[in-house]
Short mmCIF file of C-alpha atoms and ligand atoms in Angstrom, two decimals:
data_model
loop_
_atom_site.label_atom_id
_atom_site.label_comp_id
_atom_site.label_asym_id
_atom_site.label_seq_id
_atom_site.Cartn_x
_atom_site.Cartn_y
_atom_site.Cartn_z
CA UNK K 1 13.98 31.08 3.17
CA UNK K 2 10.96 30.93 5.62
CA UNK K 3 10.33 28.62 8.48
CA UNK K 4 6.85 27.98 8.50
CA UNK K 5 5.14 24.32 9.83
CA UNK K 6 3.20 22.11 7.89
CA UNK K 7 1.34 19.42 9.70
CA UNK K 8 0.25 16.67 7.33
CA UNK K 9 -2.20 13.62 8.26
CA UNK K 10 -2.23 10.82 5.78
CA UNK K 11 -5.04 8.25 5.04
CA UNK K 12 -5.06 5.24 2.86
CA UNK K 13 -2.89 2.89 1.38
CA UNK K 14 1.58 2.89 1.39
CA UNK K 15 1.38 4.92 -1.83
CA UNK K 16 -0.39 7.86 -0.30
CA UNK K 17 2.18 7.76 2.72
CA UNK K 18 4.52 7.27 0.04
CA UNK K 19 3.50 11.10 -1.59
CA UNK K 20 3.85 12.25 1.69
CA UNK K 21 7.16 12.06 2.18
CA UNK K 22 8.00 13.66 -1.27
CA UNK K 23 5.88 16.40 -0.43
CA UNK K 24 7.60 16.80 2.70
CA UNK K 25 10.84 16.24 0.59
CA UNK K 26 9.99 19.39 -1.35
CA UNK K 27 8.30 21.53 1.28
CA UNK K 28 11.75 20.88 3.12
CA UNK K 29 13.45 22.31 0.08
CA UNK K 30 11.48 25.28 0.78
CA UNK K 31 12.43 25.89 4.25
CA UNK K 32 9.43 24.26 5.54
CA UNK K 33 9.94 22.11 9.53
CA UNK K 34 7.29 19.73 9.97
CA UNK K 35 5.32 20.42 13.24
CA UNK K 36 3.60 17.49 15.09
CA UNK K 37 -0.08 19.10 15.38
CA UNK K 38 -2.18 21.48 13.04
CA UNK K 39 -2.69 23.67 16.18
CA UNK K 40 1.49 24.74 15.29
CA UNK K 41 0.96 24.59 11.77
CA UNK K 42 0.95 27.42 8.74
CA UNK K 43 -0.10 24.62 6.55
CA UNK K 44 -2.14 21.72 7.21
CA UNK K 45 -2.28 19.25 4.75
CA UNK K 46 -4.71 15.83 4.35
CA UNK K 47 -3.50 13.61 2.27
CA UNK K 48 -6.90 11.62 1.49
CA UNK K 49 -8.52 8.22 0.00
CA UNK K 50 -11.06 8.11 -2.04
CA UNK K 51 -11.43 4.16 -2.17
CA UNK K 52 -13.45 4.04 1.10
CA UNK K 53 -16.33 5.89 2.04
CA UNK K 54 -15.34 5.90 5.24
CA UNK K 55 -11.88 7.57 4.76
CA UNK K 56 -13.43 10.43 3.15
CA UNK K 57 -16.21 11.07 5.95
CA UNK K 58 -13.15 10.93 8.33
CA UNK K 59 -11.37 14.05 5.94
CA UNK K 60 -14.90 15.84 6.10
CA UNK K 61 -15.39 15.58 9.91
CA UNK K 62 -11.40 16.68 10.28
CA UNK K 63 -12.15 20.10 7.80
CA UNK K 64 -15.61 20.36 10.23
CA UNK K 65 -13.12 20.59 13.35
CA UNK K 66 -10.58 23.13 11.26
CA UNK K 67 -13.17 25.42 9.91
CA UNK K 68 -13.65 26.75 13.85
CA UNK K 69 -9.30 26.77 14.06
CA UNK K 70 -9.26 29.09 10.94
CA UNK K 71 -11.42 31.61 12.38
CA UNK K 72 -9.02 32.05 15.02
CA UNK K 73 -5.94 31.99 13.07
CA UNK K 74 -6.93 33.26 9.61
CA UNK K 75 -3.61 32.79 8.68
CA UNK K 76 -3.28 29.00 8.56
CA UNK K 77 -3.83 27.48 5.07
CA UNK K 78 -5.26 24.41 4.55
CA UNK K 79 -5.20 21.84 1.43
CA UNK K 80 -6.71 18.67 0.25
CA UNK K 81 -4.23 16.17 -2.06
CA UNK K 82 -4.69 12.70 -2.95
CA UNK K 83 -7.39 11.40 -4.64
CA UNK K 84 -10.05 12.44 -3.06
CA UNK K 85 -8.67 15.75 -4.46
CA UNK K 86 -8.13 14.28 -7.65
CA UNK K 87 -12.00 13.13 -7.75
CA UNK K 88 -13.89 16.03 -6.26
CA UNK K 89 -11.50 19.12 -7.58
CA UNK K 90 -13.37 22.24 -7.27
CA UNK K 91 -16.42 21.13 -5.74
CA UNK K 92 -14.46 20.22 -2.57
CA UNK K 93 -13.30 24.56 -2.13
CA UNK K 94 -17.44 24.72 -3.08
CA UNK K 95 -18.39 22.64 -0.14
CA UNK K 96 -15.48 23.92 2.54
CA UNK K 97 -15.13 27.67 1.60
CA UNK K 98 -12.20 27.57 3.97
CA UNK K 99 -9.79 25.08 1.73
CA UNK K 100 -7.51 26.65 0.40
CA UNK K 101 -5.51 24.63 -1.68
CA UNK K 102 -6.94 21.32 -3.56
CA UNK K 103 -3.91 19.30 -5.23
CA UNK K 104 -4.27 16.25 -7.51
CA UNK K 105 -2.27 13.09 -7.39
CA UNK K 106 0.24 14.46 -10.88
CA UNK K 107 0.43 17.60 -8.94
CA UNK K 108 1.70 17.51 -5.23
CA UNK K 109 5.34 17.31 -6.41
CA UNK K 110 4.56 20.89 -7.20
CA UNK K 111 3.07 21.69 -3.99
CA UNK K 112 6.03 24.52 -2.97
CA UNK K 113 5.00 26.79 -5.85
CA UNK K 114 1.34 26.06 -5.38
CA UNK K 115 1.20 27.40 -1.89
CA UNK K 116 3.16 30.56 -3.03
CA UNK K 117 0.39 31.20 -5.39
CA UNK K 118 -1.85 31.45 -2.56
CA UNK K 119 -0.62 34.80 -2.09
CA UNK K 120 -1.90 35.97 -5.08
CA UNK K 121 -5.14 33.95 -5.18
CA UNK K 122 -7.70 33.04 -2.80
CA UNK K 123 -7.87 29.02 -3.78
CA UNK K 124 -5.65 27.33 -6.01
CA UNK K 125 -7.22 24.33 -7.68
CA UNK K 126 -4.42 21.87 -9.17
CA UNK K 127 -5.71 18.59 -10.87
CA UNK K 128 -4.16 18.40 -13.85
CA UNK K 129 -2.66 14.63 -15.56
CA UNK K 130 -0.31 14.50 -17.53
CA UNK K 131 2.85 16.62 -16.36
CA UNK K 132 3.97 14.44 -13.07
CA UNK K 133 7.92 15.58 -12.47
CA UNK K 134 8.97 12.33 -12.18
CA UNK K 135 12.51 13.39 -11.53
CA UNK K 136 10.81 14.86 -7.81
CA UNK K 137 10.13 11.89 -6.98
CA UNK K 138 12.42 11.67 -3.91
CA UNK K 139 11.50 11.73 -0.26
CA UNK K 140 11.63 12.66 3.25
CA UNK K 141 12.47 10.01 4.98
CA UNK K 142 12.32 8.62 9.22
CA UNK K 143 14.53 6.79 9.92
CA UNK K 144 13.81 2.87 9.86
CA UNK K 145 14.81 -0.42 8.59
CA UNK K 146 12.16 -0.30 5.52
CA UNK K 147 12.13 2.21 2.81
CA UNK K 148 8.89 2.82 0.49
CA UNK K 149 9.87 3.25 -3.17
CA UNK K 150 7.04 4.01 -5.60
CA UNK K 151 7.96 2.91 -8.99
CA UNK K 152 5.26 3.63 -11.07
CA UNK K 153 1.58 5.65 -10.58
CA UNK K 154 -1.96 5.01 -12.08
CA UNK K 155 -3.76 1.89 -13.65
CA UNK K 156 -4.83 0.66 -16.90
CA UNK K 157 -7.23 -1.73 -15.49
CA UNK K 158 -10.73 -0.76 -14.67
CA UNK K 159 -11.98 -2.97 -12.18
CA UNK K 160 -15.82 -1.53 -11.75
CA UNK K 161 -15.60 -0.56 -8.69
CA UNK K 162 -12.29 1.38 -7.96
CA UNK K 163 -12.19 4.79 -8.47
CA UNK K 164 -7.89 4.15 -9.13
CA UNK K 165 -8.05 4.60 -12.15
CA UNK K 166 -10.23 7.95 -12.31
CA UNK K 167 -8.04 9.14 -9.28
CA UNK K 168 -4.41 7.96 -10.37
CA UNK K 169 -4.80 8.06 -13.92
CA UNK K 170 -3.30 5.82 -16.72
CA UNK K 171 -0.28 3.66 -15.31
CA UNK K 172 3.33 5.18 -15.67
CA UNK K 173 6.41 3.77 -14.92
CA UNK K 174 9.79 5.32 -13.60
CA UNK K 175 12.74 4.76 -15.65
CA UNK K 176 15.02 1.73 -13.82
CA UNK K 177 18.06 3.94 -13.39
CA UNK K 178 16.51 6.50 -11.19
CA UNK K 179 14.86 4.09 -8.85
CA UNK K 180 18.19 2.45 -8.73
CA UNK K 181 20.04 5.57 -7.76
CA UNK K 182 17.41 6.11 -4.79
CA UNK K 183 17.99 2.88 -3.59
CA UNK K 184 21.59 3.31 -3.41
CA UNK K 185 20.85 6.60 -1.33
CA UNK K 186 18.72 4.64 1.03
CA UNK K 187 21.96 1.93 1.26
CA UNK K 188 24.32 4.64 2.51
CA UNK K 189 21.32 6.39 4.66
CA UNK K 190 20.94 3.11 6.15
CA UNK K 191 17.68 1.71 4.98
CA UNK K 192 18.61 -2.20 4.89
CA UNK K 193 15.02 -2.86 2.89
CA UNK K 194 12.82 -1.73 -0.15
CA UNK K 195 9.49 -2.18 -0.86
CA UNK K 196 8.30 -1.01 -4.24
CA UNK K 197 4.90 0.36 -4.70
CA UNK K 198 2.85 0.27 -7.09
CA UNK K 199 -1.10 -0.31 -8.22
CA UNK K 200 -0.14 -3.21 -10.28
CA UNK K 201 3.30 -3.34 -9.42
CA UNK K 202 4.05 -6.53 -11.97
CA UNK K 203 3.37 -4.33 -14.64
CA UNK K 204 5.70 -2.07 -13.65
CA UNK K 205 7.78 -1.50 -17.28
CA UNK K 206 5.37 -1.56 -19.95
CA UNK K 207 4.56 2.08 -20.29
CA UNK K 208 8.53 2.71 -20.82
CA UNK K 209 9.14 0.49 -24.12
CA UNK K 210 12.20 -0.86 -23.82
CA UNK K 211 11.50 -4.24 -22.49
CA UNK K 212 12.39 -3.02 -18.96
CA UNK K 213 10.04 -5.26 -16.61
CA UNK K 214 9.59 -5.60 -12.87
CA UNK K 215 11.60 -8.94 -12.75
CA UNK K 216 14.76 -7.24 -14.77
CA UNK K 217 14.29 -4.22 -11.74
CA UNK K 218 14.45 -6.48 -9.56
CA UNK K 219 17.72 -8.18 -11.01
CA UNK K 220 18.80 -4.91 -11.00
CA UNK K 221 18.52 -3.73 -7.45
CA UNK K 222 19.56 -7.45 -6.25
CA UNK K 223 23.36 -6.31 -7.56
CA UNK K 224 22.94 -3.09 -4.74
CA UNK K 225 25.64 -4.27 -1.97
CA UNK K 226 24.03 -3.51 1.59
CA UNK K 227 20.46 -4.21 0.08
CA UNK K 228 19.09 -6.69 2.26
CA UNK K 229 15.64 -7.32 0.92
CA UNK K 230 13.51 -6.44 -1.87
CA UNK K 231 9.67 -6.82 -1.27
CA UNK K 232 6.89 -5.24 -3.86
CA UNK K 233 3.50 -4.45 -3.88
CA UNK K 234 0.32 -4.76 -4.98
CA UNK K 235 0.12 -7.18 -8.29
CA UNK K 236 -2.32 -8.20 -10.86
CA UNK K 237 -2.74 -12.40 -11.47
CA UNK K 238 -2.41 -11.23 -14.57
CA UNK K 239 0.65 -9.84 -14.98
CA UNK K 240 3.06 -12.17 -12.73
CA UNK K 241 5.21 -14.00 -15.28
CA UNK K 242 7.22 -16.54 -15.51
CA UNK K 243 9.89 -14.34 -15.36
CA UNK K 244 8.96 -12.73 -12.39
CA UNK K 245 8.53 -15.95 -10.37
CA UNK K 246 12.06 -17.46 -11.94
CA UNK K 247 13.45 -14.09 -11.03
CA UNK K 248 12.29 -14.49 -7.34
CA UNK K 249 13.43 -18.19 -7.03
CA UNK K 250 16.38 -17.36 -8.17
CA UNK K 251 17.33 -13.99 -6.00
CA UNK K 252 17.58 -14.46 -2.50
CA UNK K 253 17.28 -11.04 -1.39
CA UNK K 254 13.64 -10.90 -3.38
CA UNK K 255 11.26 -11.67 -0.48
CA UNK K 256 9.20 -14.82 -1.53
CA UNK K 257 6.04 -13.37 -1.09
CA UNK K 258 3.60 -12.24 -3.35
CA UNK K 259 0.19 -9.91 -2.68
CA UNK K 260 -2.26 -10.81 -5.40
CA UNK K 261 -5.61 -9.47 -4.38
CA UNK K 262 -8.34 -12.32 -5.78
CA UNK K 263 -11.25 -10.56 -4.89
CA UNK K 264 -14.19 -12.85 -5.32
CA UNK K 265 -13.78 -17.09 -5.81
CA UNK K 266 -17.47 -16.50 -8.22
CA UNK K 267 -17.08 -16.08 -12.46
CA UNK K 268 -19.95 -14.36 -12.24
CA UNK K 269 -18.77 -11.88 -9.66
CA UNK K 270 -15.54 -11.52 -11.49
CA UNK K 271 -17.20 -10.30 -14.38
CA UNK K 272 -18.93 -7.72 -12.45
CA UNK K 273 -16.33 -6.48 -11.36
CA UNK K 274 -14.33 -6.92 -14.83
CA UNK K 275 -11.23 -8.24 -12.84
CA UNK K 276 -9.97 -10.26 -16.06
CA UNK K 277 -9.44 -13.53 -15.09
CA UNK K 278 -11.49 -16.61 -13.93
CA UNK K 279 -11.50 -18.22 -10.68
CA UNK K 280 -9.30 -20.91 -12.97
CA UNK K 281 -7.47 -18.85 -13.81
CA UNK K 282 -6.26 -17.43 -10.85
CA UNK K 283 -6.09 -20.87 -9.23
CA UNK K 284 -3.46 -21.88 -12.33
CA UNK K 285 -1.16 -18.73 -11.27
CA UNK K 286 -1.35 -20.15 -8.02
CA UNK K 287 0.10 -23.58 -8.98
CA UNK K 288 2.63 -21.51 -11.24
CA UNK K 289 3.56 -19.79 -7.94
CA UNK K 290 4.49 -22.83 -6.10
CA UNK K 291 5.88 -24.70 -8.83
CA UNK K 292 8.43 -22.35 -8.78
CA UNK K 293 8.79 -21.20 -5.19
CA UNK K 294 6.55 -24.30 -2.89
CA UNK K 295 7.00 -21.78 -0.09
CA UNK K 296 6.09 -18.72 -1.42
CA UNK K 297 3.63 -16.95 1.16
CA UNK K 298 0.74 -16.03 -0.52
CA UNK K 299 -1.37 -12.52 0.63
CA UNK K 300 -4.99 -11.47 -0.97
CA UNK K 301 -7.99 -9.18 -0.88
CA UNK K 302 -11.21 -9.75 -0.96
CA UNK K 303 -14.62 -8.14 -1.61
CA UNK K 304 -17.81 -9.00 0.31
CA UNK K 305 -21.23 -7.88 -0.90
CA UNK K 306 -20.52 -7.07 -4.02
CA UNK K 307 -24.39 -6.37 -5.96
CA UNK K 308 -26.30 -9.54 -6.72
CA UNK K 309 -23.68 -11.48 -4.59
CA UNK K 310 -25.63 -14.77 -3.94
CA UNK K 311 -25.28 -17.11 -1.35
CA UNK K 312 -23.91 -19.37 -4.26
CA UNK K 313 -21.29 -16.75 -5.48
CA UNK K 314 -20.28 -16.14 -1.83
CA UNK K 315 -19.72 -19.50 -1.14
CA UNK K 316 -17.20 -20.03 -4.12
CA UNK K 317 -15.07 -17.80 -2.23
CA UNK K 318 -15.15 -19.50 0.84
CA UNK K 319 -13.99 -22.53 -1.12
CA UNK K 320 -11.58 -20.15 -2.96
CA UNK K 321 -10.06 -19.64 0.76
CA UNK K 322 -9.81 -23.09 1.40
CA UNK K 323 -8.32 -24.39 -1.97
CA UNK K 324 -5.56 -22.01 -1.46
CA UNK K 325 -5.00 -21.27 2.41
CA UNK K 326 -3.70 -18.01 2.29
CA UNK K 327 -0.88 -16.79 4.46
CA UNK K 328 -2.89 -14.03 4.81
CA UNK K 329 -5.92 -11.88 3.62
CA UNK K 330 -7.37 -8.60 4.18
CA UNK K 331 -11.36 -8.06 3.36
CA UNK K 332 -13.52 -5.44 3.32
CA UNK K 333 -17.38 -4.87 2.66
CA UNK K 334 -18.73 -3.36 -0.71
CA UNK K 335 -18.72 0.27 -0.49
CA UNK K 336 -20.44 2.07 -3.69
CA UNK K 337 -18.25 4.39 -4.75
CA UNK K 338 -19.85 7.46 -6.90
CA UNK K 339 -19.17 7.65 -10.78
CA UNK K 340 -17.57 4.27 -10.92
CA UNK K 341 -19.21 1.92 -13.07
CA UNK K 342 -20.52 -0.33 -10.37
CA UNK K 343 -22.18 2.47 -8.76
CA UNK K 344 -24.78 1.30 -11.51
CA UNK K 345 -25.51 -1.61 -10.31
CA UNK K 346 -28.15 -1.51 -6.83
CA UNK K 347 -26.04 -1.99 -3.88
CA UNK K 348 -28.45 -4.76 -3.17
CA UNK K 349 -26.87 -6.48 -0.47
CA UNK K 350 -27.92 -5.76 3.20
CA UNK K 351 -25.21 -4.65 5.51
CA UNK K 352 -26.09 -7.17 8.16
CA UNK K 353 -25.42 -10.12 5.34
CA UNK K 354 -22.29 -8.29 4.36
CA UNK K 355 -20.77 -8.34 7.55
CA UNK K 356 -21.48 -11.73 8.58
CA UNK K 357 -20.12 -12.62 5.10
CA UNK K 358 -16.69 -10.21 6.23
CA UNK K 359 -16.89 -11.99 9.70
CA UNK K 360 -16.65 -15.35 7.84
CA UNK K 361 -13.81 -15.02 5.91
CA UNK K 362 -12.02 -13.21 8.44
CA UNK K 363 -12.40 -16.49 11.27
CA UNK K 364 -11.50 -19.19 7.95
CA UNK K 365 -7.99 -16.64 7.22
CA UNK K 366 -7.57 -16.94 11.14
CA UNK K 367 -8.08 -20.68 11.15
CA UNK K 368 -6.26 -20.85 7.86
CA UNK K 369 -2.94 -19.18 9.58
CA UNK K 370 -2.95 -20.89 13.00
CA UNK K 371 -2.81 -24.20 11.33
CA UNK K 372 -0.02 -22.66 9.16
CA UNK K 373 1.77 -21.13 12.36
CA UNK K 374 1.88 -24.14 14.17
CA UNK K 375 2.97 -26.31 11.07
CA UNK K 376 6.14 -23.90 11.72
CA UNK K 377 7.07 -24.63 15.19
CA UNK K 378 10.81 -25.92 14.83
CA UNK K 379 11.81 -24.52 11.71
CA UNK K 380 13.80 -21.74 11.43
CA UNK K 381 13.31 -18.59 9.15
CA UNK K 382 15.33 -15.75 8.58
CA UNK K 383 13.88 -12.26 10.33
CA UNK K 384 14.47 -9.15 8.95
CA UNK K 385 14.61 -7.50 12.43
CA UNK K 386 12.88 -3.94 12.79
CA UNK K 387 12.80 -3.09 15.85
CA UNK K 388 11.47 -3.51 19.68
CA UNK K 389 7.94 -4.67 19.60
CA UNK K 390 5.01 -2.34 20.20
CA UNK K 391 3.50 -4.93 22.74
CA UNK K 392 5.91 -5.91 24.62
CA UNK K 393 9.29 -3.74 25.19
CA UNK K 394 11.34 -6.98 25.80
CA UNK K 395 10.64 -8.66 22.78
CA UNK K 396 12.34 -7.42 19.06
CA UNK K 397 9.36 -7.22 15.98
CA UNK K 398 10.96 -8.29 12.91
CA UNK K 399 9.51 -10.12 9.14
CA UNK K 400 10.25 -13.80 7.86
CA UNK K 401 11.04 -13.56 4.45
CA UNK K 402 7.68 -14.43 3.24
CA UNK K 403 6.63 -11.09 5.97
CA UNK K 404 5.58 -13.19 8.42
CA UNK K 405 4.96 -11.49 12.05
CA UNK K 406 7.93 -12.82 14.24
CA UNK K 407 8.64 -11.64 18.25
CA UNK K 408 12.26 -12.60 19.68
CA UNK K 409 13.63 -12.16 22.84
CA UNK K 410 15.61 -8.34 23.13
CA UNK K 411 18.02 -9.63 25.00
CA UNK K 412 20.60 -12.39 24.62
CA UNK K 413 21.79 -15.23 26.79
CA UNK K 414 23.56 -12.88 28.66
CA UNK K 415 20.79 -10.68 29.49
CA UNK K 416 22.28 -7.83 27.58
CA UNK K 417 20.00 -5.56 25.00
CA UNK K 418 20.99 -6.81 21.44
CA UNK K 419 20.07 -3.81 19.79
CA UNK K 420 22.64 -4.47 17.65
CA UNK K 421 20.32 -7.09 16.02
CA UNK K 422 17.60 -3.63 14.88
CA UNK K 423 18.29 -4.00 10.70
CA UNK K 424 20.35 -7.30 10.50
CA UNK K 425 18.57 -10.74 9.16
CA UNK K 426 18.98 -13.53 11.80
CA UNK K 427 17.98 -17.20 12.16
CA UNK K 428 14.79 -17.68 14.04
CA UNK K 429 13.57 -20.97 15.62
CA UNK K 430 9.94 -20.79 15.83
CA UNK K 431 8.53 -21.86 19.12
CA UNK K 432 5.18 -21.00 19.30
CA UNK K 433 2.80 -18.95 17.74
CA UNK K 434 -0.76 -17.65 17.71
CA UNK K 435 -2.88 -16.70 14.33
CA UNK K 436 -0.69 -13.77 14.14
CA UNK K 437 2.48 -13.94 15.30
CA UNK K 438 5.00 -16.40 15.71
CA UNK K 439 7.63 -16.50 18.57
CA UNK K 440 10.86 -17.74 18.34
CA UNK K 441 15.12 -17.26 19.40
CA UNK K 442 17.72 -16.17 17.73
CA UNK K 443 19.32 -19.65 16.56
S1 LIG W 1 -6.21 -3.31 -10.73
FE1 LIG W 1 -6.38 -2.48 -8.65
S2 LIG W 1 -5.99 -0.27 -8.84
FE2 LIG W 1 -6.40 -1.06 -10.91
S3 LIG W 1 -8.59 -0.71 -11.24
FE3 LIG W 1 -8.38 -2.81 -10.44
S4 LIG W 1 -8.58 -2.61 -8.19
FE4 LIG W 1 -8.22 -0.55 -9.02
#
């Protein structure tokens, strides 16, 4: 077998890092030893997003930088996966004459076998649908306290403005046993937490046929001695049963917390951006949520500056924010992305209104989660400890159950290290906190 390098940088979202370590898995298979910079490498691999603009110009500036490297070592290949693969196929070898290899997001599991084709061709274009191994599936793991697990791929939704579905394809679920027997490997490797991935994760099922749904998964993998905790991600309003929320309640290990990306608090914007559901609507699976778990922790997206976002429409999700109070939110400005079917519309809002409208919701999710923070101070929650913190060597960085940010003291009364604490759940008396983070002791 040969030992080449392959140095691999990964944009985007936990699913993309999630294909990276099965392509690593397989590569590894191969012989392959992955090297820390592309200067070492035989193969340099980007894993890329297409959801941003900005993550592709960040891919085209890194091929810019590569196209001098090749020259000088002629020998190096270089390939594009992910879906910015998986949009612009062959045009992508067109515009960068010195990509080699271009690998779609049903293909990378053959990536081996692709780069051996190499020596026979000059470019190997791979973008098929439609025959995804999922039995490859597995990965390459580093060692940590939190395992990824995709359990499906794809969407059947077509929200206007996500180029998912074009990139991904049409949603496809893995069958329950297999992800069960990777999560007992992770168990004996050590991995004390899973978090499953998918687009619309709380669909996960349907595409099998057999009644399998996330909630009977998640029954499943709650039976796994030496699982600790079972978080998943990203879900659809309208997909979270009953089912799924009984299912939580009733399963400890099932983090109570739930990312449900709203989007926009306007109808009308909603229907732009055929999301499916009202701004009732998604208010009522709120109340569902904590009728059946009062302190589930909440987590959305939003969109700013969507076309013909008015004041009016803008300010329905301000009061969106407020009816709710997220535990936390992530948004991000309105970038047109080509062939979708909002790229239609005129991007009509000025970039100056949509970051103030960003900055806004970004301060009312701050304000939101200090006055949730301190509302904490002298309870105690149970951390899911991962490790020392990045800002402070002293302090341990673990998750509440609901995946809270909590900092505790690394060393016990004695003044001894507890790194024996790294993968273990422990009580936590909140002290103090800021917007985001909370500080606490062991209890
Ligand atoms: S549900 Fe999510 S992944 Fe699917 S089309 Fe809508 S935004 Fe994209």
């Amino acid at each position: 077998m040969s030992e080449r390098g392959v140095f691999i940088e990964t944009f985007g979202c936990q699913m993309n890092l999630a294909d990276t370590e099965v392509v690593l898995a397989r590569l590894a298979e191969q012989g392959w030893r992955t090297v820390p910079t592309s200067a070492e490498a035989d193969l340099v691999l980007f894993n890329t997003c297409a959801v941003r603009d900005h993550a592709e110009h960040k891919v085209r500036s890194r091929l810019g930088v590569l196209r001098e490297e090749k020259k000088a070592r002629p020998g190096m290949k270089i390939g594009i996966m992910g879906c910015m693969a998986q949009r612009e196929k062959e045009a992508l070898v067109r515009q960068f004459p010195h990509v080699d290899l271009v690998v779609g997001t049903d293909q990378f599991v053959r990536m081996p076998q692709l780069v051996a084709e190499l020596d026979r061709q000059e470019h190997v274009v791979a973008t098929d649908f439609g025959d995804f191994e999922a039995e490859s599936w597995s990965a390459l793991r580093t060692e940590g306290v939190n395992a990824w697990v995709p359990v499906m791929r794809g969407c059947n939704y077509n929200c206007t403005y996500c180029v998912v579905p074009m990139t991904r394809g049409r949603e496809k679920s893995r069958p329950p046993q297999q992800v069960e027997d990777e999560v007992r490997r992770l168990v004996d490797e050590g991995f004390v937490q899973v978090t499953l991935l998918g687009q619309t994760v709380d669909s996960y099922g349907k595409t099998l046929g057999d009644g399998t749904t996330l909630a009977s998964l998640l029954r499943r993998l709650h039976a796994i001695p030496g699982l600790r905790r079972i978080r998943f991600v990203t879900s659809h309003p309208k997909d979270i049963t009953d089912e799924l929320l009984e299912t939580m309640r009733d399963h400890p290990k099932v983090a109570r917390h739930l990312h449900v990306p709203a989007q926009s608090g306007s109808d009308r914007i909603l229907r732009l951006m055929s999301r499916r559901y009202t701004r009732d609507e998604y208010l009522r699976f709120v109340e569902r949520a904590r009728t059946f778990m009062p302190d589930v922790e909440l987590l959305s997206d939003f969109i700013v500056g969507f076309p013909r976002e008015s004041d009016e429409d803008f300010a329905a999700t301000v009061s969106l924010m407020d009816e709710v109070r997220f535990h936390g939110s992530y948004t991000f400005m309105y970038s047109e992305r080509p062939r979708t079917p909002s790229a239609n519309l005129p991007d009509d809002i000025p970039d100056a209104v949509k970051k103030a409208r960003c900055n806004h919701l970004l301060d009312l999710q701050l304000t939101h989660q200090e006055a949730y923070h301190t509302a904490m101070h002298g309870r105690t929650v149970q951390v899911l400890v991962e490790g020392p913190s990045k800002s402070d060597p002293e302090m341990l960085h673990g998750r509440s159950e609901g995946n809270l940010n909590v900092v505790l003291p690394r060393r016990g009364a004695d003044g001894a290290v507890r790194e024996d604490l790294v993968g273990r759940i422990v009580p936590v008396r909140i002290e103090r906190s800021t917007s985001l983070t909370l500080f606490g002791s062991q209890t």
